[in-house]
Amino acid sequence: MGCFSLLCSHNVKLHKAHLSVASDTEPFVVPGLPQMVEITRAQLPGAFVSLPDLDDVRNKMQEAEMSAFGVVINSFNELEQGCVEEYQKAIKKKVWTIGPVSLCNRINLDKFERGNKASIKEQKCMKWLDSKEPRSVIYACLGSLCRLVPAQLIELGLGLEASQQPFIWVVKTSDERAEELEKWFSEQKYEERIKGRGLLIKGWAPQVLLLSHPAVGGFITHCGWNSTIESVCSGVPMITWPQFSEQFFNEKLIVQILKIGVGVGVEISVRWGEEEKLRVLVKKHQVEKAIDMLMDGGEEGENRRVRARELAEIARKSLENGGSSYCNMSLLVRDILEEITKSP
């Protein structure tokens, strides 16, 4: 998680702002932010919903956080738009932003192997991407914890196909829904229909490697923090499809504050175990429209791409000698050593 989402959650809970509205879909202002941000109860992290089975664990986590010396965050000051200082004031503890840690992977092999064993060969990925025009490919990956039902994933697939943009779509194969989606692929001959223009990766994808390729021009993301900051580091604008946890806060940062993304139109969280009840939240035409907006060749689209590239350069410089994260890492080491010397 980044400072922005941590500050949002802290301030909403502290001021009980979510209790000031009459319904789960009525927007309220997140208090105490440098910027004006609105959200709804239906978009808040699951921690705001009391669950008897989890409340004890949550309380213990909160106690551990309160007793901690400080907070280390995979981010960089310039990305957080003034929220680092505000979060430090709010929790009355030290905060060190020492990221983006994904930039430590400099060579392609490191990028390819980062996180898990990829389900596709590096050479196949690179050859396919090398055949595409710069910034033309949409990369779609909704996270390893994605619990969307097959009907919803089919809408995503149809939207990607209808967009006429080349695309890479990462599909999970590790849950009970994968078989139903695979059946649809086969019956509809989907892979034949998209051959040459679309590439399916079934399983784990080398995300950092893919995002860093010059052909990738957009990322359909669930707004998990790791994915968000990896996209920022690569200078790739995003289509935001938040699902749960702090992801709706991250969407606000991407779309509203940093202005490097467009929303696909999700308005409520997908609570664990409620996927079948919600079914389809985003239709094919919404996916197609969001892709058209993101890849727009006009002034708004170009400004979005320029901002994304500028942030990527700032991210890189933050880790260089004298950069914000470089200095914060030095401060972290110093503060830990000082704390150790105080111990009896």
Tab-separated table of C-alpha atoms in Angstrom:
chain	number	residue	atom	x	y	z
A	1	MET	CA	0.000	0.000	0.000
A	2	GLY	CA	1.044	3.588	-0.622
A	3	CYS	CA	0.847	6.585	1.686
A	4	PHE	CA	-2.191	7.974	-0.136
A	5	SER	CA	-4.399	4.945	0.537
A	6	LEU	CA	-3.061	4.528	4.085
A	7	LEU	CA	-3.856	8.165	4.848
A	8	CYS	CA	-7.319	7.848	3.295
A	9	SER	CA	-8.174	4.774	5.380
A	10	HIS	CA	-6.773	6.332	8.554
A	11	ASN	CA	-8.691	9.594	8.159
A	12	VAL	CA	-12.005	7.991	7.198
A	13	LYS	CA	-11.813	5.734	10.248
A	14	LEU	CA	-10.641	8.509	12.590
A	15	HIS	CA	-13.337	11.003	11.579
A	16	LYS	CA	-16.030	8.347	10.924
A	17	ALA	CA	-16.672	10.084	7.597
A	18	HIS	CA	-18.342	6.978	6.160
A	19	LEU	CA	-21.097	7.271	8.760
A	20	SER	CA	-22.064	10.754	7.569
A	21	VAL	CA	-23.999	9.483	4.531
A	22	ALA	CA	-27.356	7.750	4.291
A	23	SER	CA	-26.486	4.958	1.859
A	24	ASP	CA	-23.578	2.823	0.670
A	25	THR	CA	-23.593	4.545	-2.729
A	26	GLU	CA	-23.709	8.181	-1.552
A	27	PRO	CA	-20.297	9.869	-1.957
A	28	PHE	CA	-18.554	11.534	0.972
A	29	VAL	CA	-15.356	13.569	1.150
A	30	VAL	CA	-12.260	11.883	2.563
A	31	PRO	CA	-11.137	14.342	5.276
A	32	GLY	CA	-7.626	15.646	5.852
A	33	LEU	CA	-6.184	15.180	2.354
A	34	PRO	CA	-4.165	17.757	0.402
A	35	GLN	CA	-6.687	17.206	-2.427
A	36	MET	CA	-10.479	16.907	-2.686
A	37	VAL	CA	-11.355	13.207	-2.958
A	38	GLU	CA	-14.779	11.569	-2.708
A	39	ILE	CA	-15.583	7.890	-2.215
A	40	THR	CA	-18.558	5.746	-1.174
A	41	ARG	CA	-19.007	3.156	1.562
A	42	ALA	CA	-19.409	0.503	-1.138
A	43	GLN	CA	-15.852	1.268	-2.300
A	44	LEU	CA	-14.136	1.175	1.091
A	45	PRO	CA	-11.684	-1.584	2.082
A	46	GLY	CA	-13.180	-4.662	3.703
A	47	ALA	CA	-11.684	-3.642	7.053
A	48	PHE	CA	-14.561	-1.159	7.391
A	49	VAL	CA	-17.030	-4.068	7.394
A	50	SER	CA	-17.211	-5.946	10.692
A	51	LEU	CA	-16.642	-9.692	10.285
A	52	PRO	CA	-16.644	-11.746	13.514
A	53	ASP	CA	-14.162	-14.267	12.111
A	54	LEU	CA	-11.655	-11.529	11.245
A	55	ASP	CA	-12.200	-8.833	13.866
A	56	ASP	CA	-9.810	-10.443	16.362
A	57	VAL	CA	-7.047	-10.702	13.754
A	58	ARG	CA	-7.634	-7.106	12.666
A	59	ASN	CA	-7.405	-5.878	16.252
A	60	LYS	CA	-4.094	-7.683	16.744
A	61	MET	CA	-2.764	-6.203	13.503
A	62	GLN	CA	-3.775	-2.737	14.658
A	63	GLU	CA	-2.042	-3.252	18.003
A	64	ALA	CA	1.129	-4.347	16.194
A	65	GLU	CA	0.993	-1.277	13.944
A	66	MET	CA	0.565	1.021	16.949
A	67	SER	CA	3.627	-0.460	18.663
A	68	ALA	CA	5.818	-0.243	15.538
A	69	PHE	CA	8.771	2.148	15.326
A	70	GLY	CA	7.672	3.410	11.922
A	71	VAL	CA	6.370	2.479	8.481
A	72	VAL	CA	8.440	1.490	5.424
A	73	ILE	CA	6.592	2.011	2.139
A	74	ASN	CA	7.314	0.901	-1.420
A	75	SER	CA	6.775	4.307	-2.988
A	76	PHE	CA	8.550	7.599	-3.590
A	77	ASN	CA	7.733	11.022	-2.179
A	78	GLU	CA	6.975	12.691	-5.496
A	79	LEU	CA	4.283	10.117	-6.339
A	80	GLU	CA	2.391	10.662	-3.097
A	81	GLN	CA	1.516	14.326	-3.689
A	82	GLY	CA	2.110	15.585	-0.154
A	83	CYS	CA	0.584	12.568	1.599
A	84	VAL	CA	3.835	11.298	3.151
A	85	GLU	CA	4.068	14.296	5.468
A	86	GLU	CA	0.342	14.178	6.263
A	87	TYR	CA	0.482	10.466	7.062
A	88	GLN	CA	3.451	10.969	9.396
A	89	LYS	CA	1.497	13.661	11.247
A	90	ALA	CA	-1.615	11.490	11.394
A	91	ILE	CA	0.034	8.388	12.877
A	92	LYS	CA	2.729	10.275	14.817
A	93	LYS	CA	5.410	7.882	13.574
A	94	LYS	CA	8.245	7.976	11.089
A	95	VAL	CA	7.519	7.033	7.487
A	96	TRP	CA	10.212	6.080	4.970
A	97	THR	CA	9.375	5.796	1.265
A	98	ILE	CA	12.182	3.721	-0.250
A	99	GLY	CA	10.742	2.588	-3.601
A	100	PRO	CA	10.032	1.736	-6.263
A	101	VAL	CA	11.648	-1.605	-5.430
A	102	SER	CA	10.771	-3.060	-8.858
A	103	LEU	CA	13.437	-0.787	-10.376
A	104	CYS	CA	16.062	-2.930	-8.650
A	105	ASN	CA	15.442	-5.483	-11.431
A	106	ARG	CA	17.668	-4.057	-14.164
A	107	ILE	CA	18.147	-6.961	-16.592
A	108	ASN	CA	15.439	-8.805	-18.520
A	109	LEU	CA	16.077	-12.132	-16.780
A	110	ASP	CA	15.439	-10.533	-13.380
A	111	LYS	CA	12.284	-8.861	-14.690
A	112	PHE	CA	11.095	-12.124	-16.234
A	113	GLU	CA	11.590	-14.152	-13.052
A	114	ARG	CA	10.279	-11.521	-10.637
A	115	GLY	CA	7.461	-12.767	-8.403
A	116	ASN	CA	6.954	-16.311	-9.683
A	117	LYS	CA	7.759	-18.699	-12.525
A	118	ALA	CA	6.202	-17.314	-15.703
A	119	SER	CA	3.741	-19.411	-17.718
A	120	ILE	CA	5.210	-18.301	-21.050
A	121	LYS	CA	8.727	-18.245	-22.479
A	122	GLU	CA	10.512	-14.890	-22.468
A	123	GLN	CA	11.468	-15.225	-26.145
A	124	LYS	CA	7.832	-15.745	-27.177
A	125	CYS	CA	6.710	-12.640	-25.249
A	126	MET	CA	9.470	-10.467	-26.649
A	127	LYS	CA	9.074	-11.698	-30.237
A	128	TRP	CA	5.341	-11.014	-30.146
A	129	LEU	CA	5.790	-7.545	-28.638
A	130	ASP	CA	8.650	-6.694	-30.997
A	131	SER	CA	6.244	-7.175	-33.906
A	132	LYS	CA	3.885	-4.443	-32.636
A	133	GLU	CA	3.969	-0.665	-33.029
A	134	PRO	CA	5.291	1.438	-30.113
A	135	ARG	CA	2.698	2.117	-27.376
A	136	SER	CA	-0.011	0.180	-29.265
A	137	VAL	CA	-0.523	-2.876	-27.020
A	138	ILE	CA	-3.016	-3.111	-24.157
A	139	TYR	CA	-1.819	-5.328	-21.304
A	140	ALA	CA	-4.707	-6.709	-19.200
A	141	CYS	CA	-4.082	-8.369	-15.850
A	142	LEU	CA	-6.490	-8.137	-12.923
A	143	GLY	CA	-4.206	-9.577	-10.270
A	144	SER	CA	-3.364	-12.940	-8.744
A	145	LEU	CA	-6.239	-12.596	-6.239
A	146	CYS	CA	-8.848	-11.813	-8.912
A	147	ARG	CA	-12.148	-13.537	-8.084
A	148	LEU	CA	-14.286	-12.261	-10.965
A	149	VAL	CA	-16.778	-14.770	-12.346
A	150	PRO	CA	-16.311	-16.205	-15.869
A	151	ALA	CA	-19.225	-14.133	-17.202
A	152	GLN	CA	-17.372	-10.964	-16.183
A	153	LEU	CA	-14.059	-12.144	-17.620
A	154	ILE	CA	-15.813	-12.978	-20.895
A	155	GLU	CA	-17.017	-9.358	-21.096
A	156	LEU	CA	-13.407	-8.257	-20.645
A	157	GLY	CA	-12.281	-10.607	-23.420
A	158	LEU	CA	-15.002	-9.379	-25.780
A	159	GLY	CA	-14.125	-5.766	-25.032
A	160	LEU	CA	-10.462	-6.393	-25.776
A	161	GLU	CA	-11.409	-8.071	-29.048
A	162	ALA	CA	-13.786	-5.273	-30.066
A	163	SER	CA	-11.226	-2.544	-29.359
A	164	GLN	CA	-9.159	-3.479	-32.419
A	165	GLN	CA	-5.996	-2.820	-30.380
A	166	PRO	CA	-3.344	-5.528	-30.040
A	167	PHE	CA	-3.470	-6.920	-26.516
A	168	ILE	CA	-2.000	-9.325	-23.985
A	169	TRP	CA	-4.527	-10.833	-21.573
A	170	VAL	CA	-3.372	-12.694	-18.459
A	171	VAL	CA	-5.877	-15.332	-17.337
A	172	LYS	CA	-5.764	-17.163	-14.007
A	173	THR	CA	-5.657	-20.955	-14.128
A	174	SER	CA	-5.502	-21.663	-10.395
A	175	ASP	CA	-9.155	-21.591	-9.320
A	176	GLU	CA	-12.365	-23.493	-9.964
A	177	ARG	CA	-13.621	-20.909	-12.466
A	178	ALA	CA	-10.760	-21.448	-14.919
A	179	GLU	CA	-12.364	-24.551	-16.435
A	180	GLU	CA	-15.544	-22.666	-17.356
A	181	LEU	CA	-13.562	-19.872	-18.999
A	182	GLU	CA	-11.408	-22.381	-20.886
A	183	LYS	CA	-14.595	-24.026	-22.160
A	184	TRP	CA	-15.765	-20.661	-23.507
A	185	PHE	CA	-12.409	-20.083	-25.220
A	186	SER	CA	-12.767	-23.449	-26.947
A	187	GLU	CA	-16.450	-23.263	-27.913
A	188	GLN	CA	-16.217	-19.697	-29.219
A	189	LYS	CA	-12.836	-20.274	-30.898
A	190	TYR	CA	-11.687	-17.106	-29.153
A	191	GLU	CA	-7.971	-17.760	-29.534
A	192	GLU	CA	-8.433	-18.326	-33.267
A	193	ARG	CA	-10.421	-15.090	-33.592
A	194	ILE	CA	-7.706	-13.007	-31.943
A	195	LYS	CA	-4.730	-14.807	-33.470
A	196	GLY	CA	-1.937	-12.388	-34.322
A	197	ARG	CA	-3.599	-9.457	-32.535
A	198	GLY	CA	-4.113	-10.959	-29.095
A	199	LEU	CA	-1.862	-13.051	-26.862
A	200	LEU	CA	-3.297	-15.070	-23.960
A	201	ILE	CA	-1.032	-15.900	-21.031
A	202	LYS	CA	-2.640	-18.588	-18.900
A	203	GLY	CA	-1.102	-18.435	-15.442
A	204	TRP	CA	1.678	-16.187	-14.147
A	205	ALA	CA	2.968	-13.382	-16.387
A	206	PRO	CA	6.350	-11.594	-16.293
A	207	GLN	CA	4.585	-8.296	-15.630
A	208	VAL	CA	7.567	-5.991	-15.093
A	209	LEU	CA	9.168	-7.260	-18.302
A	210	LEU	CA	5.955	-6.767	-20.285
A	211	LEU	CA	5.215	-3.294	-18.939
A	212	SER	CA	8.745	-2.130	-19.690
A	213	HIS	CA	8.491	-3.074	-23.392
A	214	PRO	CA	8.111	-0.043	-25.732
A	215	ALA	CA	5.130	-1.656	-27.503
A	216	VAL	CA	2.928	-1.583	-24.380
A	217	GLY	CA	0.805	1.564	-24.285
A	218	GLY	CA	-1.857	0.794	-21.696
A	219	PHE	CA	-2.498	-1.423	-18.679
A	220	ILE	CA	-5.915	-2.695	-17.547
A	221	THR	CA	-5.242	-3.135	-13.838
A	222	HIS	CA	-7.051	-3.985	-10.599
A	223	CYS	CA	-5.115	-1.129	-8.946
A	224	GLY	CA	-3.208	-3.323	-6.521
A	225	TRP	CA	-0.291	-1.279	-5.239
A	226	ASN	CA	2.489	-3.404	-6.735
A	227	SER	CA	0.853	-3.319	-10.168
A	228	THR	CA	0.187	0.400	-9.861
A	229	ILE	CA	3.754	1.324	-9.038
A	230	GLU	CA	5.163	-1.071	-11.658
A	231	SER	CA	3.058	0.686	-14.276
A	232	VAL	CA	4.215	4.085	-13.018
A	233	CYS	CA	7.857	2.991	-13.262
A	234	SER	CA	7.309	1.908	-16.862
A	235	GLY	CA	5.543	5.125	-17.859
A	236	VAL	CA	2.419	3.206	-18.914
A	237	PRO	CA	-1.032	4.858	-18.472
A	238	MET	CA	-3.718	2.722	-16.848
A	239	ILE	CA	-7.334	1.647	-17.197
A	240	THR	CA	-8.497	1.179	-13.618
A	241	TRP	CA	-10.654	-1.799	-12.605
A	242	PRO	CA	-10.533	-1.878	-8.771
A	243	GLN	CA	-12.056	-4.862	-6.986
A	244	PHE	CA	-11.474	-4.717	-3.214
A	245	SER	CA	-9.120	-3.696	-0.391
A	246	GLU	CA	-7.562	-0.226	-0.887
A	247	GLN	CA	-7.861	-0.449	-4.672
A	248	PHE	CA	-10.554	2.233	-5.025
A	249	PHE	CA	-8.293	4.686	-3.178
A	250	ASN	CA	-5.495	3.784	-5.582
A	251	GLU	CA	-7.867	4.431	-8.484
A	252	LYS	CA	-8.500	7.951	-7.160
A	253	LEU	CA	-4.748	8.561	-7.060
A	254	ILE	CA	-4.226	7.257	-10.612
A	255	VAL	CA	-7.188	8.907	-12.342
A	256	GLN	CA	-8.033	12.007	-10.340
A	257	ILE	CA	-4.758	13.182	-8.799
A	258	LEU	CA	-1.920	11.913	-10.985
A	259	LYS	CA	-4.134	11.988	-14.104
A	260	ILE	CA	-2.410	9.004	-15.711
A	261	GLY	CA	-5.429	6.742	-16.110
A	262	VAL	CA	-9.106	6.353	-16.960
A	263	GLY	CA	-11.699	4.361	-15.042
A	264	VAL	CA	-13.565	1.439	-16.582
A	265	GLY	CA	-16.642	2.242	-14.495
A	266	VAL	CA	-16.606	-0.069	-11.452
A	267	GLU	CA	-18.615	1.482	-8.609
A	268	ILE	CA	-18.684	-1.151	-5.841
A	269	SER	CA	-16.205	-3.535	-4.234
A	270	VAL	CA	-16.336	-7.261	-4.899
A	271	ARG	CA	-16.501	-8.669	-1.368
A	272	TRP	CA	-14.941	-12.083	-0.808
A	273	GLY	CA	-17.607	-14.747	-1.365
A	274	GLU	CA	-20.077	-12.372	-3.056
A	275	GLU	CA	-18.752	-12.708	-6.610
A	276	GLU	CA	-21.657	-14.832	-7.843
A	277	LYS	CA	-24.196	-12.411	-6.404
A	278	LEU	CA	-22.681	-9.410	-8.189
A	279	ARG	CA	-21.980	-11.247	-11.460
A	280	VAL	CA	-21.193	-8.691	-14.206
A	281	LEU	CA	-20.280	-5.140	-13.158
A	282	VAL	CA	-18.520	-4.073	-16.363
A	283	LYS	CA	-19.884	-4.715	-19.857
A	284	LYS	CA	-17.992	-5.245	-23.106
A	285	HIS	CA	-18.787	-1.728	-24.381
A	286	GLN	CA	-17.362	-0.159	-21.198
A	287	VAL	CA	-14.066	-1.985	-21.730
A	288	GLU	CA	-13.971	-0.914	-25.376
A	289	LYS	CA	-14.783	2.709	-24.472
A	290	ALA	CA	-12.080	2.856	-21.776
A	291	ILE	CA	-9.481	1.491	-24.212
A	292	ASP	CA	-10.504	4.067	-26.830
A	293	MET	CA	-10.167	6.854	-24.246
A	294	LEU	CA	-6.776	5.666	-23.019
A	295	MET	CA	-5.303	5.187	-26.480
A	296	ASP	CA	-6.818	8.437	-27.779
A	297	GLY	CA	-4.463	10.301	-30.082
A	298	GLY	CA	-5.867	13.698	-29.102
A	299	GLU	CA	-4.566	16.276	-26.649
A	300	GLU	CA	-6.031	14.661	-23.518
A	301	GLY	CA	-4.581	11.251	-24.339
A	302	GLU	CA	-1.185	12.702	-25.212
A	303	ASN	CA	-1.096	14.739	-21.984
A	304	ARG	CA	-1.833	11.561	-20.044
A	305	ARG	CA	1.033	9.748	-21.757
A	306	VAL	CA	3.419	12.658	-21.153
A	307	ARG	CA	2.567	12.713	-17.435
A	308	ALA	CA	3.099	8.942	-17.217
A	309	ARG	CA	6.534	9.205	-18.852
A	310	GLU	CA	7.503	12.103	-16.586
A	311	LEU	CA	6.548	10.116	-13.478
A	312	ALA	CA	8.617	7.166	-14.698
A	313	GLU	CA	11.655	9.425	-14.982
A	314	ILE	CA	11.039	10.868	-11.504
A	315	ALA	CA	10.719	7.313	-10.131
A	316	ARG	CA	14.072	6.368	-11.640
A	317	LYS	CA	15.784	9.478	-10.265
A	318	SER	CA	14.346	8.906	-6.780
A	319	LEU	CA	16.637	5.863	-6.406
A	320	GLU	CA	19.768	7.601	-7.654
A	321	ASN	CA	22.350	9.173	-5.345
A	322	GLY	CA	20.658	12.217	-3.833
A	323	GLY	CA	17.150	11.140	-4.872
A	324	SER	CA	14.267	11.093	-2.393
A	325	SER	CA	14.152	7.298	-1.921
A	326	TYR	CA	17.949	7.030	-1.849
A	327	CYS	CA	18.034	9.576	0.983
A	328	ASN	CA	15.129	7.891	2.772
A	329	MET	CA	16.942	4.556	2.724
A	330	SER	CA	19.958	6.235	4.328
A	331	LEU	CA	17.670	7.799	6.943
A	332	LEU	CA	16.028	4.436	7.623
A	333	VAL	CA	19.392	2.793	8.298
A	334	ARG	CA	20.480	5.715	10.470
A	335	ASP	CA	17.226	5.748	12.459
A	336	ILE	CA	17.374	1.991	13.078
A	337	LEU	CA	20.985	2.192	14.260
A	338	GLU	CA	20.127	5.087	16.570
A	339	GLU	CA	17.197	3.147	17.991
A	340	ILE	CA	19.420	0.113	18.591
A	341	THR	CA	21.952	2.194	20.522
A	342	LYS	CA	19.143	3.459	22.776
A	343	SER	CA	18.167	-0.078	23.745
A	344	PRO	CA	19.448	-1.205	27.188
